[in-house]
CSV table of N, CA and C in Angstrom, one decimal:
chain,number,residue,atom,x,y,z
A,1,MET,N,0.9,-1.2,0.0
A,1,MET,CA,0.0,0.0,0.0
A,1,MET,C,0.9,1.2,0.0
A,2,GLU,N,0.6,2.2,-0.8
A,2,GLU,CA,1.4,3.4,-1.0
A,2,GLU,C,1.0,4.4,0.1
A,3,ILE,N,1.9,5.4,0.3
A,3,ILE,CA,1.8,6.4,1.4
A,3,ILE,C,0.6,7.3,1.1
A,4,TYR,N,0.3,7.6,-0.1
A,4,TYR,CA,-0.8,8.5,-0.4
A,4,TYR,C,-2.1,7.8,-0.2
A,5,GLN,N,-2.2,6.5,-0.3
A,5,GLN,CA,-3.4,5.8,0.0
A,5,GLN,C,-3.7,5.8,1.5
A,6,ILE,N,-2.6,5.6,2.3
A,6,ILE,CA,-2.8,5.7,3.7
A,6,ILE,C,-3.3,7.1,4.2
A,7,ILE,N,-2.7,8.1,3.6
A,7,ILE,CA,-3.1,9.5,3.9
A,7,ILE,C,-4.5,9.7,3.5
A,8,LEU,N,-4.9,9.3,2.3
A,8,LEU,CA,-6.3,9.5,1.9
A,8,LEU,C,-7.3,8.7,2.8
A,9,MET,N,-6.9,7.5,3.2
A,9,MET,CA,-7.8,6.7,4.1
A,9,MET,C,-7.9,7.4,5.5
A,10,GLY,N,-6.8,8.0,5.9
A,10,GLY,CA,-6.8,8.7,7.2
A,10,GLY,C,-7.8,9.9,7.1
A,11,ILE,N,-7.6,10.7,6.0
A,11,ILE,CA,-8.5,11.8,5.8
A,11,ILE,C,-10.0,11.4,5.7
A,12,GLY,N,-10.2,10.3,5.0
A,12,GLY,CA,-11.6,9.7,4.9
A,12,GLY,C,-12.2,9.3,6.3
A,13,ALA,N,-11.3,8.7,7.1
A,13,ALA,CA,-11.8,8.2,8.4
A,13,ALA,C,-12.1,9.4,9.3
A,14,ILE,N,-11.2,10.4,9.3
A,14,ILE,CA,-11.4,11.6,10.1
A,14,ILE,C,-12.7,12.3,9.7
A,15,THR,N,-12.9,12.4,8.4
A,15,THR,CA,-14.1,13.1,7.8
A,15,THR,C,-15.4,12.3,8.2
A,16,LEU,N,-15.3,11.0,8.2
A,16,LEU,CA,-16.4,10.2,8.6
A,16,LEU,C,-16.8,10.4,10.1
A,17,ILE,N,-15.8,10.4,10.9
A,17,ILE,CA,-16.0,10.6,12.3
A,17,ILE,C,-16.6,12.0,12.6
A,18,TRP,N,-16.0,13.0,11.9
A,18,TRP,CA,-16.5,14.3,12.0
A,18,TRP,C,-18.0,14.4,11.7
A,19,LEU,N,-18.4,13.8,10.5
A,19,LEU,CA,-19.8,13.8,10.1
A,19,LEU,C,-20.7,13.1,11.1
A,20,VAL,N,-20.3,12.0,11.6
A,20,VAL,CA,-21.1,11.3,12.6
A,20,VAL,C,-21.3,12.1,13.9
A,21,VAL,N,-20.2,12.7,14.3
A,21,VAL,CA,-20.3,13.6,15.5
A,21,VAL,C,-21.3,14.8,15.3
A,22,LYS,N,-21.1,15.4,14.1
A,22,LYS,CA,-22.0,16.5,13.8
A,22,LYS,C,-23.5,16.1,13.7
A,23,THR,N,-23.7,14.9,13.1
A,23,THR,CA,-25.1,14.4,13.0
A,23,THR,C,-25.7,14.1,14.3
A,24,ILE,N,-24.9,13.5,15.2
A,24,ILE,CA,-25.4,13.2,16.6
A,24,ILE,C,-25.7,14.5,17.3
A,25,LYS,N,-24.8,15.5,17.2
A,25,LYS,CA,-25.0,16.8,17.9
A,25,LYS,C,-26.3,17.5,17.3
A,26,GLY,N,-26.5,17.4,16.0
A,26,GLY,CA,-27.6,18.0,15.4
A,26,GLY,C,-28.9,17.4,15.9
A,27,VAL,N,-28.9,16.1,16.0
A,27,VAL,CA,-30.1,15.4,16.5
A,27,VAL,C,-30.5,15.8,17.9
A,28,PHE,N,-29.4,15.8,18.8
A,28,PHE,CA,-29.7,16.2,20.1
A,28,PHE,C,-30.1,17.7,20.2
A,29,TRP,N,-29.6,18.6,19.4
A,29,TRP,CA,-30.0,20.0,19.4
A,29,TRP,C,-31.5,20.1,19.0
A,30,LEU,N,-31.9,19.3,17.9
A,30,LEU,CA,-33.3,19.4,17.5
A,30,LEU,C,-34.2,18.8,18.6
A,31,LEU,N,-33.8,17.7,19.2
A,31,LEU,CA,-34.6,17.2,20.3
A,31,LEU,C,-34.7,18.1,21.5
A,32,GLY,N,-33.6,18.8,21.8
A,32,GLY,CA,-33.7,19.8,22.9
A,32,GLY,C,-34.6,21.0,22.6
A,33,LYS,N,-34.5,21.5,21.4
A,33,LYS,CA,-35.4,22.6,21.1
A,33,LYS,C,-36.9,22.1,21.0
A,34,GLY,N,-37.1,20.9,20.5
A,34,GLY,CA,-38.5,20.4,20.5
A,34,GLY,C,-39.0,20.2,21.9
A,35,LEU,N,-38.2,19.7,22.8
A,35,LEU,CA,-38.6,19.5,24.2
A,35,LEU,C,-38.9,20.8,24.9
A,36,GLU,N,-38.1,21.8,24.6
A,36,GLU,CA,-38.3,23.1,25.2
A,36,GLU,C,-39.6,23.7,24.7
A,37,SER,N,-39.9,23.6,23.4
A,37,SER,CA,-41.1,24.1,22.9
A,37,SER,C,-42.3,23.3,23.5
A,38,CYS,N,-42.2,22.0,23.7
A,38,CYS,CA,-43.3,21.3,24.3
A,38,CYS,C,-43.5,21.7,25.7
A,39,PHE,N,-42.5,22.0,26.5
A,39,PHE,CA,-42.6,22.4,27.9
A,39,PHE,C,-43.3,23.8,27.9
A,40,ARG,N,-43.0,24.6,26.9
A,40,ARG,CA,-43.6,26.0,26.9
A,40,ARG,C,-45.1,25.8,26.7
A,41,GLU,N,-45.5,24.9,25.9
A,41,GLU,CA,-46.9,24.7,25.7
A,41,GLU,C,-47.6,24.1,26.9
A,42,LYS,N,-46.9,23.1,27.6
A,42,LYS,CA,-47.5,22.5,28.7
A,42,LYS,C,-47.5,23.3,30.0
A,43,TYR,N,-46.4,24.1,30.2
A,43,TYR,CA,-46.3,25.0,31.3
A,43,TYR,C,-46.1,26.4,30.9
A,44,PRO,N,-47.2,27.1,30.4
A,44,PRO,CA,-47.0,28.4,29.9
A,44,PRO,C,-46.6,29.5,30.9
A,45,TYR,N,-46.8,29.3,32.2
A,45,TYR,CA,-46.6,30.3,33.2
A,45,TYR,C,-45.3,30.1,34.0
A,46,ASP,N,-44.4,29.2,33.5
A,46,ASP,CA,-43.2,28.9,34.2
A,46,ASP,C,-42.2,30.1,34.1
A,47,PHE,N,-42.5,31.0,33.2
A,47,PHE,CA,-41.6,32.2,33.0
A,47,PHE,C,-41.5,33.0,34.2
A,48,GLU,N,-42.6,33.0,35.1
A,48,GLU,CA,-42.6,33.8,36.3
A,48,GLU,C,-41.4,33.5,37.2
A,49,ILE,N,-40.9,32.3,37.1
A,49,ILE,CA,-39.7,31.9,37.9
A,49,ILE,C,-38.6,32.9,37.6
A,50,ASN,N,-38.4,33.1,36.3
A,50,ASN,CA,-37.3,34.0,35.9
A,50,ASN,C,-37.5,35.4,36.1
A,51,LEU,N,-38.8,35.8,36.2
A,51,LEU,CA,-39.1,37.2,36.5
A,51,LEU,C,-39.4,37.5,37.9
A,52,GLY,N,-39.3,36.5,38.8
A,52,GLY,CA,-39.7,36.6,40.2
A,52,GLY,C,-39.0,37.7,40.9
A,53,TRP,N,-37.7,37.8,40.7
A,53,TRP,CA,-36.9,38.9,41.5
A,53,TRP,C,-37.3,40.3,41.0
A,54,VAL,N,-37.6,40.4,39.7
A,54,VAL,CA,-38.1,41.7,39.2
A,54,VAL,C,-39.4,42.1,39.7
A,55,ILE,N,-40.3,41.1,39.8
A,55,ILE,CA,-41.7,41.3,40.3
A,55,ILE,C,-41.6,41.7,41.8
A,56,GLN,N,-40.8,41.0,42.5
A,56,GLN,CA,-40.6,41.3,44.0
A,56,GLN,C,-40.1,42.7,44.2
A,57,GLU,N,-39.1,43.1,43.4
A,57,GLU,CA,-38.5,44.4,43.5
A,57,GLU,C,-39.5,45.5,43.2
A,58,MET,N,-40.3,45.3,42.2
A,58,MET,CA,-41.3,46.2,41.8
A,58,MET,C,-42.4,46.3,42.8
A,59,LYS,N,-42.8,45.2,43.4
A,59,LYS,CA,-43.8,45.2,44.5
A,59,LYS,C,-43.3,46.0,45.7
A,60,SER,N,-42.0,45.9,46.0
A,60,SER,CA,-41.4,46.7,47.1
A,60,SER,C,-41.4,48.2,46.8
A,61,HIS,N,-41.5,48.6,45.5
A,61,HIS,CA,-41.7,50.0,45.1
A,61,HIS,C,-43.1,50.4,44.9
A,62,GLY,N,-44.1,49.6,45.3
A,62,GLY,CA,-45.5,50.0,45.3
A,62,GLY,C,-46.3,49.5,44.1
A,63,TYR,N,-45.7,48.7,43.3
A,63,TYR,CA,-46.4,48.2,42.1
A,63,TYR,C,-47.2,46.9,42.5
A,64,ARG,N,-48.2,46.6,41.7
A,64,ARG,CA,-48.9,45.4,41.8
A,64,ARG,C,-49.1,44.8,40.5
A,65,GLN,N,-49.2,43.4,40.5
A,65,GLN,CA,-49.2,42.7,39.2
A,65,GLN,C,-50.7,42.7,38.7
A,66,ALA,N,-50.9,43.2,37.5
A,66,ALA,CA,-52.2,43.4,36.9
A,66,ALA,C,-52.6,42.3,35.9
A,67,ALA,N,-51.7,41.9,35.0
A,67,ALA,CA,-52.1,41.0,34.0
A,67,ALA,C,-50.9,40.3,33.4
A,68,MET,N,-51.2,39.1,32.8
A,68,MET,CA,-50.2,38.3,32.1
A,68,MET,C,-50.2,38.6,30.6
A,69,MET,N,-49.1,38.5,30.0
A,69,MET,CA,-49.1,38.7,28.5
A,69,MET,C,-48.4,37.6,27.8
A,70,ASP,N,-48.9,37.1,26.8
A,70,ASP,CA,-48.3,36.2,25.8
A,70,ASP,C,-47.6,35.0,26.5
A,71,ALA,N,-48.3,34.4,27.5
A,71,ALA,CA,-47.8,33.2,28.1
A,71,ALA,C,-47.5,32.1,27.1
A,72,GLY,N,-46.4,31.4,27.2
A,72,GLY,CA,-46.1,30.3,26.3
A,72,GLY,C,-45.4,30.7,25.1
A,73,SER,N,-45.1,32.0,24.9
A,73,SER,CA,-44.5,32.5,23.7
A,73,SER,C,-43.0,32.8,24.0
A,74,ASP,N,-42.3,33.4,23.0
A,74,ASP,CA,-40.9,33.7,23.1
A,74,ASP,C,-40.7,35.0,24.0
A,75,ASN,N,-41.8,35.8,24.1
A,75,ASN,CA,-41.7,37.0,24.9
A,75,ASN,C,-42.8,37.1,25.9
A,76,PRO,N,-42.9,36.2,26.9
A,76,PRO,CA,-44.0,36.4,27.9
A,76,PRO,C,-43.7,37.5,28.8
A,77,GLY,N,-44.7,37.9,29.6
A,77,GLY,CA,-44.5,39.0,30.5
A,77,GLY,C,-45.7,39.3,31.4
A,78,VAL,N,-45.5,40.3,32.2
A,78,VAL,CA,-46.6,40.8,33.1
A,78,VAL,C,-46.7,42.3,33.0
A,79,ILE,N,-47.9,42.8,33.4
A,79,ILE,CA,-48.1,44.2,33.5
A,79,ILE,C,-48.1,44.5,35.0
A,80,MET,N,-47.3,45.5,35.3
A,80,MET,CA,-47.3,46.0,36.7
A,80,MET,C,-47.8,47.4,36.8
A,81,ILE,N,-48.6,47.7,37.7
A,81,ILE,CA,-49.3,49.0,37.8
A,81,ILE,C,-49.0,49.6,39.2
A,82,ASN,N,-48.6,50.9,39.2
A,82,ASN,CA,-48.5,51.6,40.5
A,82,ASN,C,-49.7,52.6,40.6
A,83,SER,N,-50.6,52.2,41.5
A,83,SER,CA,-51.9,53.0,41.6
A,83,SER,C,-51.7,54.4,42.0
A,84,GLU,N,-50.7,54.6,42.9
A,84,GLU,CA,-50.5,55.9,43.5
A,84,GLU,C,-50.0,56.9,42.4
A,85,SER,N,-49.1,56.5,41.6
A,85,SER,CA,-48.5,57.5,40.6
A,85,SER,C,-49.1,57.2,39.1
A,86,SER,N,-50.0,56.3,39.0
A,86,SER,CA,-50.6,55.9,37.7
A,86,SER,C,-49.6,55.5,36.6
A,87,ILE,N,-48.6,54.8,37.1
A,87,ILE,CA,-47.5,54.3,36.1
A,87,ILE,C,-47.8,52.9,35.8
A,88,GLU,N,-47.7,52.6,34.5
A,88,GLU,CA,-47.9,51.2,34.1
A,88,GLU,C,-46.6,50.7,33.4
A,89,MET,N,-46.1,49.6,34.0
A,89,MET,CA,-44.8,49.0,33.5
A,89,MET,C,-45.1,47.7,32.9
A,90,GLU,N,-44.4,47.4,31.9
A,90,GLU,CA,-44.4,46.1,31.2
A,90,GLU,C,-43.1,45.3,31.5
A,91,VAL,N,-43.2,44.1,32.0
A,91,VAL,CA,-42.0,43.3,32.3
A,91,VAL,C,-42.0,42.1,31.4
A,92,ARG,N,-41.1,42.0,30.5
A,92,ARG,CA,-41.1,40.9,29.6
A,92,ARG,C,-39.8,40.1,29.7
A,93,LEU,N,-39.9,38.8,29.5
A,93,LEU,CA,-38.8,37.9,29.4
A,93,LEU,C,-38.5,37.6,28.0
A,94,HIS,N,-37.4,38.0,27.4
A,94,HIS,CA,-37.1,37.7,26.0
A,94,HIS,C,-36.3,36.4,26.0
A,95,ALA,N,-37.1,35.3,25.6
A,95,ALA,CA,-36.5,34.0,25.7
A,95,ALA,C,-36.8,33.2,24.4
A,96,PRO,N,-36.1,33.6,23.3
A,96,PRO,CA,-36.3,32.9,22.0
A,96,PRO,C,-35.8,31.5,22.1
A,97,LEU,N,-36.5,30.6,21.4
A,97,LEU,CA,-36.2,29.2,21.4
A,97,LEU,C,-34.9,28.9,20.6
A,98,LEU,N,-34.7,29.5,19.5
A,98,LEU,CA,-33.6,29.1,18.6
A,98,LEU,C,-32.4,30.1,18.8
A,99,THR,N,-31.9,30.2,20.0
A,99,THR,CA,-30.7,31.0,20.3
A,99,THR,C,-29.9,30.4,21.4
A,100,ASP,N,-28.6,30.7,21.4
A,100,ASP,CA,-27.7,30.3,22.5
A,100,ASP,C,-27.3,31.4,23.3
A,101,LYS,N,-27.8,32.6,23.1
A,101,LYS,CA,-27.4,33.8,23.8
A,101,LYS,C,-28.0,33.9,25.2
A,102,GLY,N,-29.0,33.1,25.6
A,102,GLY,CA,-29.6,33.2,26.9
A,102,GLY,C,-30.8,34.2,26.9
A,103,TYR,N,-31.3,34.4,28.0
A,103,TYR,CA,-32.5,35.2,28.2
A,103,TYR,C,-32.2,36.6,28.6
A,104,SER,N,-33.1,37.5,28.3
A,104,SER,CA,-32.9,38.9,28.9
A,104,SER,C,-34.3,39.3,29.4
A,105,ILE,N,-34.3,40.3,30.2
A,105,ILE,CA,-35.5,40.9,30.8
A,105,ILE,C,-35.6,42.3,30.4
A,106,ILE,N,-36.8,42.7,29.9
A,106,ILE,CA,-37.0,44.0,29.4
A,106,ILE,C,-38.1,44.6,30.3
A,107,VAL,N,-37.8,45.8,30.9
A,107,VAL,CA,-38.8,46.5,31.8
A,107,VAL,C,-39.1,47.8,31.0
A,108,ALA,N,-40.3,48.0,30.6
A,108,ALA,CA,-40.7,49.2,29.8
A,108,ALA,C,-41.8,50.0,30.5
A,109,ASN,N,-41.6,51.3,30.5
A,109,ASN,CA,-42.5,52.2,31.1
A,109,ASN,C,-43.4,52.7,30.0
A,110,HIS,N,-44.7,52.4,30.1
A,110,HIS,CA,-45.7,52.8,29.1
A,110,HIS,C,-46.0,54.3,29.1
A,111,ASN,N,-45.8,55.0,30.2
A,111,ASN,CA,-46.1,56.4,30.3
A,111,ASN,C,-45.1,57.3,29.6
A,112,ASN,N,-43.8,57.0,29.7
A,112,ASN,CA,-42.8,57.8,29.0
A,112,ASN,C,-42.0,57.1,27.9
A,113,ASN,N,-42.5,55.9,27.6
A,113,ASN,CA,-41.9,55.2,26.4
A,113,ASN,C,-40.4,55.0,26.6
A,114,THR,N,-40.0,54.5,27.8
A,114,THR,CA,-38.6,54.2,28.0
A,114,THR,C,-38.5,52.7,28.4
A,115,ALA,N,-37.3,52.1,28.3
A,115,ALA,CA,-37.2,50.7,28.7
A,115,ALA,C,-35.7,50.5,29.2
A,116,VAL,N,-35.6,49.4,29.9
A,116,VAL,CA,-34.3,49.0,30.4
A,116,VAL,C,-34.2,47.5,30.1
A,117,VAL,N,-33.0,47.1,29.6
A,117,VAL,CA,-32.8,45.7,29.2
A,117,VAL,C,-31.7,45.1,30.1
A,118,MET,N,-32.0,44.0,30.8
A,118,MET,CA,-31.0,43.3,31.7
A,118,MET,C,-30.9,41.9,31.3
A,119,GLN,N,-29.7,41.3,31.7
A,119,GLN,CA,-29.6,39.9,31.6
A,119,GLN,C,-30.4,39.2,32.7
A,120,ASP,N,-30.7,37.9,32.4
A,120,ASP,CA,-31.6,37.2,33.3
A,120,ASP,C,-30.8,36.7,34.5
A,121,SER,N,-30.5,37.6,35.4
A,121,SER,CA,-29.8,37.2,36.7
A,121,SER,C,-30.2,38.2,37.7
A,122,ALA,N,-30.3,37.8,39.0
A,122,ALA,CA,-30.6,38.7,40.0
A,122,ALA,C,-29.3,39.2,40.7
A,123,SER,N,-28.4,39.7,39.8
A,123,SER,CA,-27.1,40.3,40.3
A,123,SER,C,-27.4,41.6,41.0
A,124,ASP,N,-26.4,42.0,41.8
A,124,ASP,CA,-26.5,43.3,42.5
A,124,ASP,C,-26.6,44.5,41.5
A,125,GLU,N,-25.8,44.3,40.4
A,125,GLU,CA,-25.8,45.3,39.3
A,125,GLU,C,-27.2,45.5,38.7
A,126,ASN,N,-27.8,44.4,38.4
A,126,ASN,CA,-29.2,44.4,37.8
A,126,ASN,C,-30.2,45.0,38.8
A,127,LYS,N,-30.1,44.6,40.1
A,127,LYS,CA,-31.0,45.1,41.1
A,127,LYS,C,-30.8,46.7,41.3
A,128,ARG,N,-29.6,47.1,41.2
A,128,ARG,CA,-29.3,48.6,41.3
A,128,ARG,C,-29.9,49.3,40.1
A,129,LEU,N,-29.7,48.7,38.9
A,129,LEU,CA,-30.2,49.3,37.7
A,129,LEU,C,-31.7,49.4,37.7
A,130,LEU,N,-32.4,48.3,38.1
A,130,LEU,CA,-33.9,48.3,38.2
A,130,LEU,C,-34.4,49.3,39.3
A,131,SER,N,-33.7,49.3,40.4
A,131,SER,CA,-34.1,50.2,41.5
A,131,SER,C,-34.0,51.7,41.0
A,132,LYS,N,-32.9,52.0,40.3
A,132,LYS,CA,-32.7,53.4,39.8
A,132,LYS,C,-33.7,53.7,38.8
A,133,TYR,N,-34.1,52.7,37.9
A,133,TYR,CA,-35.1,53.0,36.9
A,133,TYR,C,-36.5,53.2,37.5
A,134,LEU,N,-36.8,52.5,38.6
A,134,LEU,CA,-38.1,52.6,39.2
A,134,LEU,C,-38.3,53.9,39.9
A,135,GLU,N,-37.2,54.6,40.3
A,135,GLU,CA,-37.3,55.8,41.0
A,135,GLU,C,-37.7,57.0,40.2
């Protein structure tokens, strides 16, 4: 057997292994996205877990939860209302299915058309940002 035949067989074997690994990863990726979609349909209100710290922070500033929006979608959320100052806020979880970037939380003020976007974590920085925005 000649050296170039051995090299070509090695390249073929490496290519075959690479294709098998990519195929398996693709199948698991599709299964994962499908399962996530099914869970969203079965448990449409589980997004409140991710928004819990924002809702609690807003309740401590005098807001109350008024309504749910788009449960089970990529952008579910809640409406928070402050009765004393007549301010209506929209809190949304931006959680698209087909992304690897993670989730983000959007808090929008309907009265003055402003919004703040935060990563989905209850870090001190996010809590300070939200508290400053609510004042």
